[in-house]
Coordinates of C-alpha atoms in Angstrom, one line a residue:
X1 CA -14.9 -17.3 4.5
X2 CA -18.4 -16.0 3.7
X3 CA -19.3 -15.9 0.0
X4 CA -16.2 -17.9 -0.9
X5 CA -13.9 -14.9 -0.7
X6 CA -10.5 -15.4 -2.3
X7 CA -8.3 -14.4 0.6
X8 CA -5.1 -12.3 0.5
X9 CA -2.5 -12.1 3.3
X10 CA -0.7 -8.8 3.5
X11 CA 3.0 -8.5 4.7
X12 CA 3.9 -4.9 5.6
X13 CA 7.7 -4.5 6.0
X14 CA 9.4 -1.2 7.0
X15 CA 8.5 2.2 8.5
X16 CA 7.5 4.0 5.3
X17 CA 5.6 0.9 4.4
X18 CA 3.9 1.5 7.8
X19 CA 2.8 4.9 6.8
X20 CA 1.3 3.7 3.5
X21 CA -0.2 0.7 5.3
X22 CA -1.7 2.7 8.0
X23 CA -3.5 5.0 5.6
X24 CA -4.5 1.9 3.5
X25 CA -6.1 0.1 6.4
X26 CA -7.8 3.3 7.6
X27 CA -9.3 3.6 4.1
X28 CA -10.6 0.0 4.3
X29 CA -12.0 0.7 7.7
X30 CA -13.7 3.9 6.5
X31 CA -15.2 2.0 3.6
X32 CA -16.6 -0.7 6.0
X33 CA -18.3 2.0 8.0
X34 CA -19.5 4.1 5.1
X35 CA -23.3 4.3 4.5
X36 CA -24.6 3.2 1.2
X37 CA -27.2 5.1 -0.7
X38 CA -30.4 3.7 -2.1
X39 CA -29.0 3.7 -5.7
X40 CA -25.6 2.3 -4.7
X41 CA -25.3 -1.5 -4.7
X42 CA -23.3 -2.3 -1.5
X43 CA -20.3 -4.5 -1.5
X44 CA -18.5 -4.0 -4.8
X45 CA -15.3 -4.7 -2.9
X46 CA -15.2 -7.8 -0.6
X47 CA -13.7 -7.0 2.7
X48 CA -13.2 -10.6 3.5
X49 CA -10.4 -10.7 0.9
X50 CA -8.2 -8.6 3.3
X51 CA -10.0 -9.1 6.7
X52 CA -10.6 -12.1 8.9
X53 CA -13.1 -12.9 11.6
X54 CA -11.9 -14.0 15.0
X55 CA -12.9 -14.4 18.5
X56 CA -11.4 -13.1 21.7
X57 CA -10.9 -15.4 24.7
X58 CA -14.0 -13.8 26.1
X59 CA -16.1 -14.9 23.1
X60 CA -16.3 -11.5 21.5
X61 CA -16.2 -11.7 17.6
X62 CA -13.7 -9.5 15.9
X63 CA -12.8 -8.4 12.4
X64 CA -9.1 -7.5 11.8
X65 CA -6.7 -7.3 9.0
X66 CA -5.1 -10.5 7.7
X67 CA -1.7 -8.9 8.2
X68 CA 1.9 -9.6 9.3
X69 CA 3.7 -6.4 10.1
X70 CA 7.4 -6.0 10.7
X71 CA 9.1 -2.9 11.9
X72 CA 12.0 -1.8 14.2
X73 CA 12.3 -1.3 18.0
X74 CA 10.9 2.1 18.9
X75 CA 8.4 2.5 16.0
X76 CA 5.1 1.6 17.7
X77 CA 4.7 4.8 19.9
X78 CA 1.7 4.2 22.1
X79 CA 0.5 1.1 20.1
X80 CA 0.8 -2.3 22.0
X81 CA 2.6 -5.0 20.1
X82 CA -0.2 -7.4 21.0
X83 CA -2.9 -5.0 19.8
X84 CA -5.9 -3.8 21.8
X85 CA -8.5 -6.4 21.2
X86 CA -7.2 -9.2 23.3
X87 CA -5.9 -9.2 26.9
X88 CA -2.2 -8.8 27.7
X89 CA -0.7 -12.3 27.7
X90 CA 2.2 -11.3 29.8
X91 CA -0.2 -9.7 32.3
X92 CA -2.2 -12.8 32.5
X93 CA 1.0 -14.9 33.1
X94 CA 2.0 -12.5 35.8
X95 CA -1.4 -12.8 37.6
X96 CA -0.9 -16.7 37.6
X97 CA 2.5 -16.3 39.2
X98 CA 2.3 -16.3 43.0
X99 CA 5.9 -15.1 43.8
X100 CA 7.4 -11.7 44.0
X101 CA 6.8 -9.6 40.8
X102 CA 8.9 -6.6 39.6
X103 CA 7.6 -4.6 36.6
X104 CA 9.9 -2.7 34.3
X105 CA 7.8 -0.4 32.0
X106 CA 9.3 1.4 29.1
X107 CA 7.9 5.0 28.7
X108 CA 5.5 5.2 25.9
X109 CA 5.0 8.2 23.6
X110 CA 1.6 10.0 24.4
X111 CA -1.4 9.1 22.3
X112 CA -2.3 11.7 19.6
X113 CA -5.0 14.0 20.9
X114 CA -8.3 13.3 19.1
X115 CA -7.3 9.8 17.7
X116 CA -8.7 8.1 20.8
X117 CA -12.1 9.7 19.9
X118 CA -11.9 8.0 16.6
X119 CA -10.9 4.7 18.2
X120 CA -13.8 4.8 20.5
X121 CA -16.1 4.6 17.6
X122 CA -14.5 1.2 17.0
X123 CA -15.4 0.0 20.4
X124 CA -15.0 0.4 24.2
X125 CA -13.2 -1.6 26.9
X126 CA -15.9 -2.5 29.4
X127 CA -15.5 -3.0 33.1
X128 CA -15.3 -6.7 32.7
X129 CA -12.3 -6.4 30.5
X130 CA -14.1 -7.2 27.2
X131 CA -13.6 -5.1 24.2
X132 CA -17.0 -4.3 22.7
X133 CA -16.4 -3.9 19.0
X134 CA -18.6 -2.4 16.3
X135 CA -20.7 -4.6 14.0
X136 CA -19.0 -6.7 11.4
X137 CA -20.0 -6.6 7.6
X138 CA -22.5 -9.1 6.2
X139 CA -24.3 -9.6 9.6
X140 CA -21.2 -11.0 11.5
X141 CA -20.5 -9.8 15.0
X142 CA -22.5 -8.0 17.7
X143 CA -25.0 -5.2 17.0
X144 CA -23.6 -1.7 16.6
X145 CA -22.7 0.2 19.7
X146 CA -25.3 2.9 20.7
X147 CA -23.6 4.3 23.9
X148 CA -20.3 5.5 22.4
X149 CA -20.0 9.2 21.7
X150 CA -19.7 10.3 18.2
X151 CA -16.1 10.9 17.3
X152 CA -14.9 14.5 17.1
X153 CA -13.4 15.7 13.8
X154 CA -9.7 14.9 13.9
X155 CA -7.1 16.0 11.5
X156 CA -3.5 15.1 12.6
X157 CA -0.8 17.8 12.0
X158 CA 2.6 17.3 10.7
X159 CA 3.9 18.2 14.2
X160 CA 1.9 15.6 16.0
X161 CA 2.7 12.6 13.7
X162 CA 6.0 10.9 14.6
X163 CA 5.4 7.3 13.4
X164 CA 2.6 5.5 11.4
X165 CA 1.2 4.0 14.6
X166 CA 0.3 7.5 15.7
X167 CA -2.6 7.7 13.3
X168 CA -3.6 4.0 12.7
X169 CA -7.3 3.7 13.7
X170 CA -7.6 -0.1 13.0
X171 CA -7.3 -2.7 15.7
X172 CA -4.8 -5.5 14.8
X173 CA -4.7 -9.1 15.8
X174 CA -2.0 -10.1 18.3
X175 CA -0.3 -12.2 15.6
X176 CA 0.1 -9.2 13.3
X177 CA 2.9 -7.2 14.8
X178 CA 6.5 -8.6 14.8
X179 CA 9.1 -6.3 16.1
X180 CA 12.7 -6.6 15.1
X181 CA 14.5 -5.9 18.3
X182 CA 18.0 -6.1 16.8
X183 CA 17.8 -2.7 15.0
X184 CA 16.6 0.7 16.1
X185 CA 14.1 3.0 14.5
X186 CA 15.5 6.2 16.2
X187 CA 19.1 7.3 16.5
X188 CA 22.2 7.0 14.4
X189 CA 23.3 3.6 15.7
X190 CA 21.9 0.2 15.2
X191 CA 20.0 1.1 12.0
X192 CA 18.7 -1.3 9.3
X193 CA 20.5 0.4 6.4
X194 CA 21.7 -2.3 4.0
X195 CA 20.2 -5.1 1.8
X196 CA 22.4 -7.7 3.4
X197 CA 21.2 -6.8 6.9
X198 CA 17.6 -7.3 5.9
X199 CA 18.3 -10.6 4.3
X200 CA 20.1 -11.9 7.4
X201 CA 17.0 -11.3 9.6
X202 CA 15.1 -14.2 8.0
X203 CA 18.3 -16.3 8.1
X204 CA 18.1 -16.3 11.9
X205 CA 16.3 -19.6 12.9
X206 CA 14.3 -17.8 15.8
X207 CA 13.0 -15.0 13.5
X208 CA 12.3 -17.4 10.6
X209 CA 10.3 -19.7 12.9
X210 CA 8.3 -16.8 14.2
X211 CA 7.4 -15.6 10.8
X212 CA 6.6 -19.1 9.6
X213 CA 4.3 -19.6 12.6
X214 CA 2.5 -16.4 11.8
X215 CA 2.1 -17.3 8.1
X216 CA 0.7 -20.8 9.0
X217 CA -1.7 -19.2 11.5
X218 CA -3.2 -17.0 8.8
X219 CA -3.0 -19.4 5.8
X220 CA -4.4 -22.5 7.5
X221 CA -7.7 -20.6 8.3
X222 CA -8.1 -19.6 4.6
X223 CA -10.5 -21.6 2.4
X224 CA -9.4 -20.0 -0.9
X225 CA -6.1 -18.3 -0.5
X226 CA -5.3 -16.5 -3.7
X227 CA -1.9 -15.1 -2.7
X228 CA 0.2 -12.5 -0.8
X229 CA 0.7 -8.7 -1.2
X230 CA 4.0 -7.4 0.2
X231 CA 4.2 -3.6 1.1
X232 CA 8.0 -3.1 1.6
X233 CA 10.5 -0.3 1.9
X234 CA 12.8 -0.4 -1.0
X235 CA 15.4 2.2 0.0
X236 CA 16.7 0.7 3.2
X237 CA 17.5 -2.7 4.7
X238 CA 13.9 -3.9 4.5
X239 CA 14.6 -4.3 0.8
X240 CA 16.6 -7.4 1.7
X241 CA 14.0 -8.6 4.2
X242 CA 11.2 -8.2 1.5
X243 CA 13.3 -10.1 -1.1
X244 CA 13.8 -12.9 1.4
X245 CA 10.2 -12.9 2.5
X246 CA 9.1 -13.2 -1.2
X247 CA 11.5 -16.1 -1.6
X248 CA 10.0 -17.8 1.5
X249 CA 6.4 -17.4 0.2
X250 CA 7.4 -18.7 -3.3
X251 CA 9.0 -21.8 -1.8
X252 CA 6.3 -22.4 0.9
X253 CA 3.2 -21.6 -1.2
X254 CA 4.0 -22.4 -4.8
X255 CA 1.3 -21.4 -7.3
X256 CA -0.1 -18.5 -5.2
X257 CA 0.2 -15.0 -6.5
X258 CA 2.8 -12.8 -4.9
X259 CA 2.6 -9.0 -5.7
X260 CA 5.3 -6.9 -4.1
X261 CA 4.9 -3.1 -3.8
X262 CA 8.4 -1.5 -3.4
X263 CA 7.8 1.7 -1.5
X264 CA 10.1 4.7 -1.6
X265 CA 9.6 7.9 0.3
X266 CA 9.6 11.4 -1.3
X267 CA 12.5 13.2 -2.9
X268 CA 15.9 13.1 -1.4
X269 CA 18.9 15.5 -1.2
X270 CA 22.6 15.1 -2.0
X271 CA 23.3 16.1 1.6
X272 CA 24.2 12.5 2.8
X273 CA 26.3 10.7 0.1
X274 CA 26.4 7.4 2.1
X275 CA 22.7 7.4 2.6
X276 CA 22.1 8.0 -1.2
X277 CA 24.5 5.3 -2.2
X278 CA 22.8 2.8 0.1
X279 CA 19.4 3.8 -1.3
X280 CA 20.7 3.2 -4.9
X281 CA 22.2 -0.2 -4.0
X282 CA 19.1 -1.3 -1.9
X283 CA 16.7 -0.3 -4.6
X284 CA 18.6 -2.1 -7.3
X285 CA 19.2 -5.3 -5.3
X286 CA 15.6 -5.2 -4.1
X287 CA 14.1 -4.9 -7.6
X288 CA 16.2 -7.7 -8.9
X289 CA 15.6 -10.2 -6.1
X290 CA 12.0 -9.3 -5.6
X291 CA 11.2 -9.7 -9.3
X292 CA 12.9 -13.1 -9.2
X293 CA 10.6 -14.4 -6.4
X294 CA 7.3 -12.5 -7.0
X295 CA 4.6 -12.7 -9.6
X296 CA 4.9 -9.0 -10.1
X297 CA 6.8 -6.1 -8.6
X298 CA 5.7 -2.4 -8.7
X299 CA 7.8 0.4 -7.3
X300 CA 5.7 3.2 -5.8
X301 CA 7.1 6.6 -5.1
X302 CA 6.2 10.4 -5.5
X303 CA 9.8 11.0 -6.4
X304 CA 10.8 11.9 -10.0
X305 CA 13.5 9.1 -10.4
X306 CA 15.4 6.3 -8.8
X307 CA 19.0 7.5 -9.6
X308 CA 21.5 9.5 -7.6
X309 CA 20.6 12.8 -9.1
X310 CA 17.5 14.4 -7.3
X311 CA 14.5 14.9 -9.4
X312 CA 11.5 17.0 -8.5
X313 CA 8.5 15.2 -6.9
X314 CA 5.4 14.6 -9.0
X315 CA 2.5 17.1 -8.8
X316 CA -1.2 16.8 -8.9
X317 CA -3.5 19.6 -10.2
X318 CA -5.8 19.3 -7.1
X319 CA -3.6 18.2 -4.3
X320 CA -1.2 20.3 -2.2
X321 CA 1.3 18.1 -0.3
X322 CA 4.6 18.3 1.4
X323 CA 6.8 15.7 -0.3
X324 CA 9.1 15.6 2.7
X325 CA 6.3 14.2 5.0
X326 CA 5.8 10.5 5.0
X327 CA 2.3 11.2 6.4
X328 CA 1.4 13.0 3.1
X329 CA 3.2 10.8 0.7
X330 CA 1.9 7.6 2.4
X331 CA -1.7 8.9 2.0
X332 CA -1.4 9.5 -1.7
X333 CA 0.3 6.2 -2.4
X334 CA -2.2 4.4 -0.3
X335 CA -5.0 6.0 -2.4
X336 CA -3.4 4.7 -5.6
X337 CA -2.9 1.3 -4.0
X338 CA -6.5 1.1 -2.9
X339 CA -7.5 1.7 -6.5
X340 CA -5.1 -0.5 -8.5
X341 CA -5.7 -3.5 -6.3
X342 CA -9.4 -3.4 -6.7
X343 CA -9.6 -6.0 -9.4
X344 CA -8.5 -8.9 -7.1
X345 CA -10.7 -7.6 -4.3
X346 CA -14.0 -7.6 -6.2
X347 CA -17.0 -9.5 -4.8
X348 CA -18.3 -10.3 -8.2
X349 CA -16.1 -11.6 -11.1
X350 CA -12.7 -10.8 -9.6
X351 CA -9.4 -10.9 -11.5
X352 CA -7.4 -13.1 -9.3
X353 CA -4.0 -11.8 -8.2
X354 CA -2.0 -14.5 -10.2
X355 CA -4.1 -13.7 -13.4
X356 CA -3.5 -9.9 -13.0
X357 CA 0.2 -10.5 -12.7
X358 CA 0.2 -13.0 -15.7
X359 CA -1.4 -10.2 -17.8
X360 CA 1.2 -7.7 -17.0
X361 CA 4.4 -9.9 -16.6
X362 CA 4.6 -11.8 -19.9
X363 CA 8.0 -12.2 -21.7
X364 CA 9.9 -11.7 -18.4
X365 CA 8.4 -8.3 -17.7
X366 CA 8.1 -8.9 -13.9
X367 CA 8.2 -5.1 -13.0
X368 CA 5.2 -2.9 -13.6
X369 CA 4.6 0.9 -13.1
X370 CA 1.7 2.7 -11.5
X371 CA 0.0 5.9 -12.4
X372 CA -3.1 7.7 -11.1
X373 CA -5.3 10.8 -11.5
X374 CA -6.1 11.8 -7.8
X375 CA -8.8 12.9 -7.8
X376 CA -10.3 12.2 -11.1
X377 CA -11.5 15.7 -12.4
X378 CA -15.2 15.8 -12.9
X379 CA -17.0 19.2 -12.9
X380 CA -20.8 19.7 -12.3
X381 CA -22.8 18.8 -15.3
X382 CA -20.0 16.8 -16.9
X383 CA -20.3 13.2 -18.0
X384 CA -17.5 10.7 -18.0
X385 CA -17.0 11.1 -21.8
X386 CA -16.6 14.8 -21.3
X387 CA -14.0 14.4 -18.5
X388 CA -12.0 11.7 -20.5
X389 CA -11.9 13.9 -23.6
X390 CA -10.7 16.8 -21.4
X391 CA -8.1 14.7 -19.6
X392 CA -6.4 13.6 -22.9
X393 CA -3.8 10.8 -23.2
X394 CA -2.0 8.7 -20.7
X395 CA 0.7 11.4 -20.4
X396 CA -1.9 13.4 -18.4
X397 CA -1.8 10.8 -15.6
X398 CA 0.6 11.3 -12.7
X399 CA 3.3 8.6 -12.7
X400 CA 3.8 6.9 -9.3
X401 CA 6.9 4.6 -9.9
X402 CA 9.8 7.1 -10.2
X403 CA 10.2 6.4 -13.9
X404 CA 9.8 10.0 -15.1
X405 CA 7.2 11.1 -17.7
X406 CA 5.4 8.4 -19.7
X407 CA 5.6 10.7 -22.8
X408 CA 7.4 8.9 -25.7
X409 CA 7.1 5.5 -24.0
X410 CA 5.2 2.4 -25.0
X411 CA 2.7 0.4 -22.9
X412 CA 2.6 -3.3 -23.5
X413 CA -0.2 -4.2 -21.2
X414 CA -2.3 -2.3 -18.5
X415 CA -4.9 -2.8 -15.8
X416 CA -7.1 0.3 -15.3
X417 CA -9.6 1.1 -12.6
X418 CA -11.9 4.1 -12.4
X419 CA -13.9 4.4 -9.2
X420 CA -16.2 6.9 -7.4
X421 CA -18.4 8.4 -10.2
X422 CA -22.2 8.3 -9.9
X423 CA -23.8 6.1 -12.4
X424 CA -25.7 9.0 -13.9
X425 CA -22.4 10.5 -15.0
X426 CA -21.2 7.4 -16.7
X427 CA -22.6 8.1 -20.2
X428 CA -23.5 11.3 -22.2
X429 CA -27.1 12.6 -22.1
X430 CA -27.0 14.9 -25.1
X431 CA -30.3 16.0 -26.6
X432 CA -31.4 14.1 -29.7
X433 CA -29.8 15.7 -32.9
X434 CA -26.8 17.2 -31.0
X435 CA -23.5 16.5 -32.8
X436 CA -21.4 14.0 -30.8
X437 CA -18.2 15.7 -29.5
X438 CA -16.3 12.3 -29.6
X439 CA -17.0 8.6 -30.2
X440 CA -17.0 8.3 -26.4
X441 CA -20.2 10.1 -26.3
X442 CA -22.1 7.4 -28.3
X443 CA -21.2 4.6 -25.8
X444 CA -24.2 3.0 -24.1
X445 CA -22.5 2.2 -20.7
X446 CA -19.7 3.5 -18.6
X447 CA -17.7 0.3 -19.0
X448 CA -17.9 0.9 -22.9
X449 CA -16.8 4.5 -22.4
X450 CA -13.7 3.5 -20.5
X451 CA -12.8 0.6 -22.8
X452 CA -13.2 2.9 -25.8
X453 CA -11.1 5.6 -24.2
X454 CA -8.2 3.1 -23.6
X455 CA -8.6 1.7 -27.2
X456 CA -8.3 5.1 -28.6
X457 CA -5.3 6.0 -26.6
X458 CA -3.3 2.9 -27.2
X459 CA -5.0 0.6 -29.8
X460 CA -2.4 -2.3 -29.6
X461 CA -2.3 -2.6 -25.9
X462 CA -3.8 -5.4 -23.9
X463 CA -6.2 -3.7 -21.4
X464 CA -8.2 -4.8 -18.5
X465 CA -10.7 -2.1 -17.3
X466 CA -13.0 -1.9 -14.2
X467 CA -15.5 0.9 -13.4
X468 CA -16.7 1.0 -9.8
X469 CA -19.2 3.2 -8.0
X470 CA -17.3 3.0 -4.6
X471 CA -15.0 6.0 -4.1
X472 CA -11.8 6.2 -2.2
X473 CA -12.5 7.3 1.4
X474 CA -10.3 10.2 2.6
X475 CA -11.9 11.2 5.8
X476 CA -9.6 12.0 8.9
X477 CA -7.1 11.0 9.9
X478 CA -6.3 11.1 6.1
X479 CA -4.6 14.6 5.7
X480 CA -6.6 17.3 4.0
X481 CA -4.4 17.8 0.9
X482 CA -7.2 18.9 -1.4
X483 CA -7.6 22.2 -3.1
X484 CA -10.5 24.4 -1.9
X485 CA -12.2 24.0 -5.3
X486 CA -13.4 20.5 -4.5
X487 CA -16.7 19.3 -3.0
X488 CA -17.2 17.0 -0.1
X489 CA -17.2 14.0 -2.6
X490 CA -14.1 15.2 -4.5
X491 CA -15.8 16.8 -7.5
X492 CA -14.7 20.2 -8.9
X493 CA -16.9 22.8 -7.5
X494 CA -18.7 25.3 -9.8
X495 CA -18.6 28.6 -7.8
X496 CA -17.3 29.6 -4.4
X497 CA -15.8 26.7 -2.4
X498 CA -18.3 25.1 0.0
X499 CA -15.8 24.9 2.9
X500 CA -16.8 21.3 3.7
X501 CA -13.9 18.9 4.2
X502 CA -13.4 16.3 1.4
X503 CA -14.5 12.8 2.6
X504 CA -14.3 10.7 -0.5
X505 CA -12.9 11.1 -4.0
X506 CA -13.1 9.5 -7.4
X507 CA -9.8 8.1 -8.6
X508 CA -8.5 6.8 -11.9
X509 CA -5.6 4.3 -11.4
X510 CA -3.5 2.0 -13.6
X511 CA -0.8 -0.6 -13.5
X512 CA 1.2 -0.8 -16.7
X513 CA 3.9 -2.9 -18.2
X514 CA 5.8 0.1 -19.7
X515 CA 9.0 0.7 -21.8
X516 CA 9.8 3.6 -19.4
X517 CA 11.3 0.8 -17.3
X518 CA 13.9 0.2 -20.1
X519 CA 15.2 3.6 -19.5
X520 CA 14.8 3.6 -15.7
X521 CA 16.3 0.2 -15.0
X522 CA 19.0 0.8 -17.6
X523 CA 20.0 4.1 -16.0
X524 CA 20.0 2.4 -12.6
X525 CA 22.4 -0.3 -13.9
X526 CA 24.7 2.3 -15.6
X527 CA 24.9 4.3 -12.3
X528 CA 25.8 1.1 -10.4
X529 CA 28.4 0.3 -13.1
X530 CA 30.2 3.7 -12.4
X531 CA 30.1 3.2 -8.7
X532 CA 33.3 2.1 -7.0
X533 CA 31.8 -0.1 -4.4
X534 CA 35.1 -0.5 -2.5
X535 CA 34.5 3.0 -1.3
X536 CA 31.4 1.8 0.4
X537 CA 32.8 -1.4 2.0
X538 CA 30.4 -1.1 4.9
X539 CA 27.6 -2.1 2.5
X540 CA 29.5 -5.2 1.5
X541 CA 30.4 -6.0 5.1
X542 CA 26.6 -6.0 5.9
X543 CA 26.3 -9.3 4.0
X544 CA 26.4 -8.6 0.2
X545 CA 29.5 -9.9 -1.5
X546 CA 31.0 -8.4 -4.7
X547 CA 30.1 -11.4 -6.8
X548 CA 26.4 -11.0 -5.6
X549 CA 26.4 -7.4 -6.7
X550 CA 28.0 -8.2 -10.1
X551 CA 25.3 -10.8 -10.7
X552 CA 22.5 -8.5 -9.7
X553 CA 23.9 -5.9 -12.0
X554 CA 23.7 -8.3 -15.0
X555 CA 20.1 -9.3 -13.9
X556 CA 19.2 -5.6 -13.9
X557 CA 20.5 -5.1 -17.4
X558 CA 18.6 -8.2 -18.6
X559 CA 15.4 -7.0 -16.9
X560 CA 15.8 -3.6 -18.6
X561 CA 16.1 -5.3 -22.0
X562 CA 12.7 -6.9 -21.5
X563 CA 11.1 -3.4 -21.9
X564 CA 12.6 -2.3 -25.2
X565 CA 10.0 -0.4 -27.1
X566 CA 8.3 -2.0 -30.0
X567 CA 6.0 0.8 -31.1
X568 CA 2.7 2.1 -29.8
X569 CA 4.2 5.2 -28.2
X570 CA 2.3 7.2 -25.6
X571 CA 1.7 10.8 -26.5

């Protein structure tokens, strides 16, 4: 890889993981295409960490995500399983066959209007069957297209989005998509509902061989593989598949970092007791088994808790979203993910994935929490010290791991990223002789400001902090969730709203080893203890035995004990 990038292979498992992943890859793509200003040094984040160069059979160079994606039959809508960059292998085989040919075509869902205009900016299929793609970063690939029409503004509506593939604007390699034909995405029958079902998928020799072949394809072309990130549904049967995938990676690629993001959709209701019990069991088993095989596990959710009692969703001062829509929830979680993963994607002085995990997972603390301020609130004329003083303590951040409010909890270690602020705002520019409002206003650099802020909030906590100029990209098809009081670049507007759509935002994000997990994991274990699993025999029939459940319950209690508070409470 160019520049000696430390490559990461992404595994995306499940349908809600597909929503988060589609937004994530759209944001990476938007960052690749974003113009850089004269004062902004390009390339803080190295795209080669997540992307790979390739070549079509026609010799056309491509740049696609290093990704293995697994979902259920019926989840692709109009997206082809083999992607759009390479010719259809079945069609090529059919052309070679000289005998009688019968074609059976499954009806596809229609393409979302307007999305094709966005995809046309990526490239065009010419008359000779070659996909002409846009230019690739760092001088790779063909020159930019000049004949494609400019894409029209496109904002998908909640009515038009059925599945994640409806708004994915990134072309995937034919080795990326692996469909699970045994289970259905739609309908009541044939669903992947239980942890044991997901585990059994990778116990099937044919499926295991397929996944291993895909892993070897991507891994063998890497020069400096640092590890794997798994985006995985935690609430359904994909929890078991994710746990089994993490175990496979640990066994096959010992010493590489494995960070698993356990994804949960928005709030739930008590309307379906069976579904809620399954969600509780899948979540508990997933956290236990994933933490056993991963370097670090972080649940991500906009819900207020993991237990059976519904909790209200989290709120953001400058976002208006529908927590029932995966399209909205996935966008917010992808924005947080794009921020907190920045340390191991940096071009210069990266914190490698395994080192980031080691900082957070000491003393058995294999589970971390996430929090973010989306967008980071900066008003006209304010500096970073002004904004941080106004923001206050960590309790002002929005928790994103369904662990409740961080107030009264203890943070043991944290990794913090602030991105998207102009360099001129990083430090205070008070006139000489003006009294300093806070010690932050005396700092000489933005990095010093952020480090001093974290030290003030929690003096005894091990902290790693990064300050980046590159913002998070939120152009369509990212939903317009932002309050009208924000500028095009996500800053608080002074005066009447401009009316311009928000295209990028500053974000403050953090990963934390927090004592809130003592309460959350402990409550989860207590709820499972009260549960008479015999009433839910169908869950055990799916492949989990009573002894396995008892063992996982004990592991969950032990995991919770790792996070007992020892002082340094968050205000």
